[in-house]
Coordinates of C-alpha atoms in Angstrom, one line a residue:
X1 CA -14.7 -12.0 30.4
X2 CA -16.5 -14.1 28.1
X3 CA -19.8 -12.1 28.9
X4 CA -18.5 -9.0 26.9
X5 CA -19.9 -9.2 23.7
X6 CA -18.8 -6.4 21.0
X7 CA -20.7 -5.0 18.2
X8 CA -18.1 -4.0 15.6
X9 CA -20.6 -1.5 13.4
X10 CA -20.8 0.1 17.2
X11 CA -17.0 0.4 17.7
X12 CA -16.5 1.6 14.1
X13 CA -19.0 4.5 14.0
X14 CA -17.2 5.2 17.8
X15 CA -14.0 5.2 16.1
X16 CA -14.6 6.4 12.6
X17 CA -15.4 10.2 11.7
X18 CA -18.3 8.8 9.4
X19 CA -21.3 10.7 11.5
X20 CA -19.5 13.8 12.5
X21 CA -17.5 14.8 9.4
X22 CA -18.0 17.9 7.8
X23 CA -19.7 16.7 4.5
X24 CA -17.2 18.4 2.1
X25 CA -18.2 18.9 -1.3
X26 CA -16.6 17.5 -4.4
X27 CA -14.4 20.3 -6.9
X28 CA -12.9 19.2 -10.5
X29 CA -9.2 19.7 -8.7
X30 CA -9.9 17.6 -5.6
X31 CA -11.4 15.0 -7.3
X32 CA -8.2 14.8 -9.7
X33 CA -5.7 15.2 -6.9
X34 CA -8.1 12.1 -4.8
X35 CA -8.3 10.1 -8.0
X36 CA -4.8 9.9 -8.2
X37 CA -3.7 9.8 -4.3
X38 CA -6.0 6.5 -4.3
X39 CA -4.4 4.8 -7.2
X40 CA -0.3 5.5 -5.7
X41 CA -2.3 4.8 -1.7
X42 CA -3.7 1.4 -3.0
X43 CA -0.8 0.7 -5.1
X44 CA 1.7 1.2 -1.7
X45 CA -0.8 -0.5 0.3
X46 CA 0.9 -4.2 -1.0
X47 CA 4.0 -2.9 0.6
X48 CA 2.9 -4.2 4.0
X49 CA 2.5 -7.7 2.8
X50 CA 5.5 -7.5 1.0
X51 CA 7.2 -6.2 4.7
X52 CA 5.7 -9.1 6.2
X53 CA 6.9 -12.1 4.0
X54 CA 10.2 -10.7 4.6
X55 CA 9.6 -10.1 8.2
X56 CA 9.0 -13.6 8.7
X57 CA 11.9 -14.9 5.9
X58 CA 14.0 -13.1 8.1
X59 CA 13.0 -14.8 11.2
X60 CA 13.0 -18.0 9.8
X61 CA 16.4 -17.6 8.1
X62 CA 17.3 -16.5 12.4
X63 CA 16.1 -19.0 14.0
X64 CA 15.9 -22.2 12.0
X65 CA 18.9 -22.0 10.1
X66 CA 21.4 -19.6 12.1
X67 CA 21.9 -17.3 9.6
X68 CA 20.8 -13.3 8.7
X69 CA 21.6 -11.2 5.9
X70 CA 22.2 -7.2 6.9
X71 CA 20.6 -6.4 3.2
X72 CA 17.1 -8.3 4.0
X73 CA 16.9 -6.7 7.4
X74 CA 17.6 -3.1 5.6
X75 CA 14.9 -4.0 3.3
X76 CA 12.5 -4.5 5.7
X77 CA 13.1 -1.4 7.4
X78 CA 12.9 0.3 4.2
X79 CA 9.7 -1.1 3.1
X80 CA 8.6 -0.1 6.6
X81 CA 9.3 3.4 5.9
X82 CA 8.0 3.7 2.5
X83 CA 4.6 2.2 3.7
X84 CA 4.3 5.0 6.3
X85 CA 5.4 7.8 4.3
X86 CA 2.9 7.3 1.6
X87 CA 0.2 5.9 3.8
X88 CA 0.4 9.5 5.5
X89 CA -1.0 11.0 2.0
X90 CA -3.7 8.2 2.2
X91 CA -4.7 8.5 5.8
X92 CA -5.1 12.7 5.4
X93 CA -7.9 11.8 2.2
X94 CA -9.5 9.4 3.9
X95 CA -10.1 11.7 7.2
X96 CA -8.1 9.3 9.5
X97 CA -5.7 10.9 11.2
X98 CA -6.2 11.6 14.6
X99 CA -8.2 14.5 15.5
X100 CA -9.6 15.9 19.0
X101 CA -13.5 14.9 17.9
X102 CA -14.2 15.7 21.9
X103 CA -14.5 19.1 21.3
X104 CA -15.1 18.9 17.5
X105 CA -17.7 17.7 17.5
X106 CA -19.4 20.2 19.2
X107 CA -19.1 22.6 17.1
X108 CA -21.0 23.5 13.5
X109 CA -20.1 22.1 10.3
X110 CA -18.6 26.0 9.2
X111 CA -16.2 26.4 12.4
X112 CA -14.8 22.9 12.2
X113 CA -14.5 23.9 8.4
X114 CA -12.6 26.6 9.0
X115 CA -10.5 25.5 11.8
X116 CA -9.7 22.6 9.4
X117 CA -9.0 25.4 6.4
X118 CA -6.5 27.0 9.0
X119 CA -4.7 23.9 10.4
X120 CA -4.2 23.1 6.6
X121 CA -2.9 26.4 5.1
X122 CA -1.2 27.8 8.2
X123 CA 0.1 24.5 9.7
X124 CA 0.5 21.4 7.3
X125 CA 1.3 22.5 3.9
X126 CA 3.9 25.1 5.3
X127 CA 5.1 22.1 6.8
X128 CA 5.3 19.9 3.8
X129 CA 7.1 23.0 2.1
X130 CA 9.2 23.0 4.8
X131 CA 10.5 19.4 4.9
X132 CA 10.5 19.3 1.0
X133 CA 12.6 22.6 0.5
X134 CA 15.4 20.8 3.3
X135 CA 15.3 17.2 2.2
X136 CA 15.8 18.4 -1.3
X137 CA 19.8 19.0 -0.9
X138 CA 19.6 16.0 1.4
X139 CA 18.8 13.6 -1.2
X140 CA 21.0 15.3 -4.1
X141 CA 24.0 14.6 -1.5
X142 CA 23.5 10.9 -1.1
X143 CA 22.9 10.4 -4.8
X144 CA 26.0 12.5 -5.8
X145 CA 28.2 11.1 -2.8
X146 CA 26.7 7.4 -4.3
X147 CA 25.7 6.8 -1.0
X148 CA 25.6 3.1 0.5
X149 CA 25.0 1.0 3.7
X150 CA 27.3 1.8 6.8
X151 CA 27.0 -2.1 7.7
X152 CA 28.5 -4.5 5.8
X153 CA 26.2 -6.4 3.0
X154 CA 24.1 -3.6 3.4
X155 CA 21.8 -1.6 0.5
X156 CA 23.7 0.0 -1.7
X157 CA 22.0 3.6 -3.0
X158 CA 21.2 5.0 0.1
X159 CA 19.2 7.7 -1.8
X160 CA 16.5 5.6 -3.3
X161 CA 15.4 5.5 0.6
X162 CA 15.9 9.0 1.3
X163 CA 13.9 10.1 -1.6
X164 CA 10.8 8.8 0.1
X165 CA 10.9 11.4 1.8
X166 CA 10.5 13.7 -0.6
X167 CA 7.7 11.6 -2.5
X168 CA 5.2 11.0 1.1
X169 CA 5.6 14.6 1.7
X170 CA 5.0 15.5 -2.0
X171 CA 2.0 13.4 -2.0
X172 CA 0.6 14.5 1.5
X173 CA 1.1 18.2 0.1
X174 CA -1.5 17.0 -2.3
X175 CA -3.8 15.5 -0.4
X176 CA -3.7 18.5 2.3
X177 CA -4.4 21.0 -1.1
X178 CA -7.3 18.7 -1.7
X179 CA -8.8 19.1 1.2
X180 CA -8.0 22.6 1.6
X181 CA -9.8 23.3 -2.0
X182 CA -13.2 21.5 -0.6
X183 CA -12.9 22.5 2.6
X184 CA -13.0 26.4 1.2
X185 CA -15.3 25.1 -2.0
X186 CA -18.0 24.7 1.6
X187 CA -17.1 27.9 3.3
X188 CA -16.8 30.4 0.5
X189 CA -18.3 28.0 -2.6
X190 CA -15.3 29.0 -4.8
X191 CA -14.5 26.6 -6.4
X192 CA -17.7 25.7 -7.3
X193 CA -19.0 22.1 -6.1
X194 CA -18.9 19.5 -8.5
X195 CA -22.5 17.8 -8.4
X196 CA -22.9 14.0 -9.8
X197 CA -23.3 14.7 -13.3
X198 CA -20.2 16.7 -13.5
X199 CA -17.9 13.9 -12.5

């Protein structure tokens, strides 16, 4: 086993999509849209340390002194869900959800364009519309209802939590509409590429 040696640069071109994505160009409205996806992405990115520190509180609070709050265990599950919520915007702008590169990446840059310019309109932001439009009313209940914990000691607001929901699917709305503009901007060239002195 020790014989195996690993070259990481290897495993992440393997891995990556850096190679064989489809070199989208820039537009004034993606950019925006990515400018601003980064900043609430990086932001939200602290949230896993933050579920970590409590993650291990909590087992320490277990197992060396016998005791567990239900409000700190609550907490970490909510962190865990707002960290996966918004990291879905995040992973959609940086290319790195999963995708079936097998057969992708056989094809030209246009097809995979356009495939990509279907999936988005047709599939994911109908989706996004979809869950919004429903978890709208579902929200507005807990809020009104002043929603709280089932368990005892739990979180109080239950609706601060259930709003994620409609703030990671607001945000991965954006982030599919900015890659929908450049991934049309390459097909068609409307809107019109942003080149380096634009930005």
């Amino acid at each position: 086993m020790s014989d195996i040696k690993l070259d990481l640069e290897q495993v992440e071109q393997a891995v990556g999509h850096g190679p064989t994505a489809v070199p989208y160009p820039n537009t004034w409205l993606s950019d925006r849209l990515e400018a601003f996806l980064e900043v609430v992405g990086r932001f939200f990115s602290w949230s896993w340390i933050l579920l970590m520190v409590l993650v291990v509180l909590n087992v320490i609070l277990r197992y060396f002194f016998s005791n567990s709050y239900v409000a700190l265990e609550e907490l970490q599950w909510h962190i865990y869900s707002i960290g996966f919520m918004i990291g879905l915007s995040y992973c959609v702008l940086h290319d790195g959800h999963v995708r079936v590169d097998v057969l992708a990446e056989k094809l030209s840059h246009r097809k995979r364009a356009m495939i990509e310019l279907l999936g988005l309109g047709l599939f994911l932001m109908p989706f996004c519309l979809f869950v919004l439009y429903y978890a709208y009313p579902f929200v507005e209940r807990a809020y009104l209802m002043g929603e709280v914990s089932g368990s005892p000691g739990g979180l109080p607001m239950r609706w601060l939590i259930k709003s994620v929901i409609l703030i990671g699917f607001g945000l991965l709305l954006l982030a599919a509409l900015s890659r929908f503009v450049r991934a049309l901007s390459f097909i068609t060239g409307f809107p019109r590429a942003r080149v380096a002195a634009d930005r």
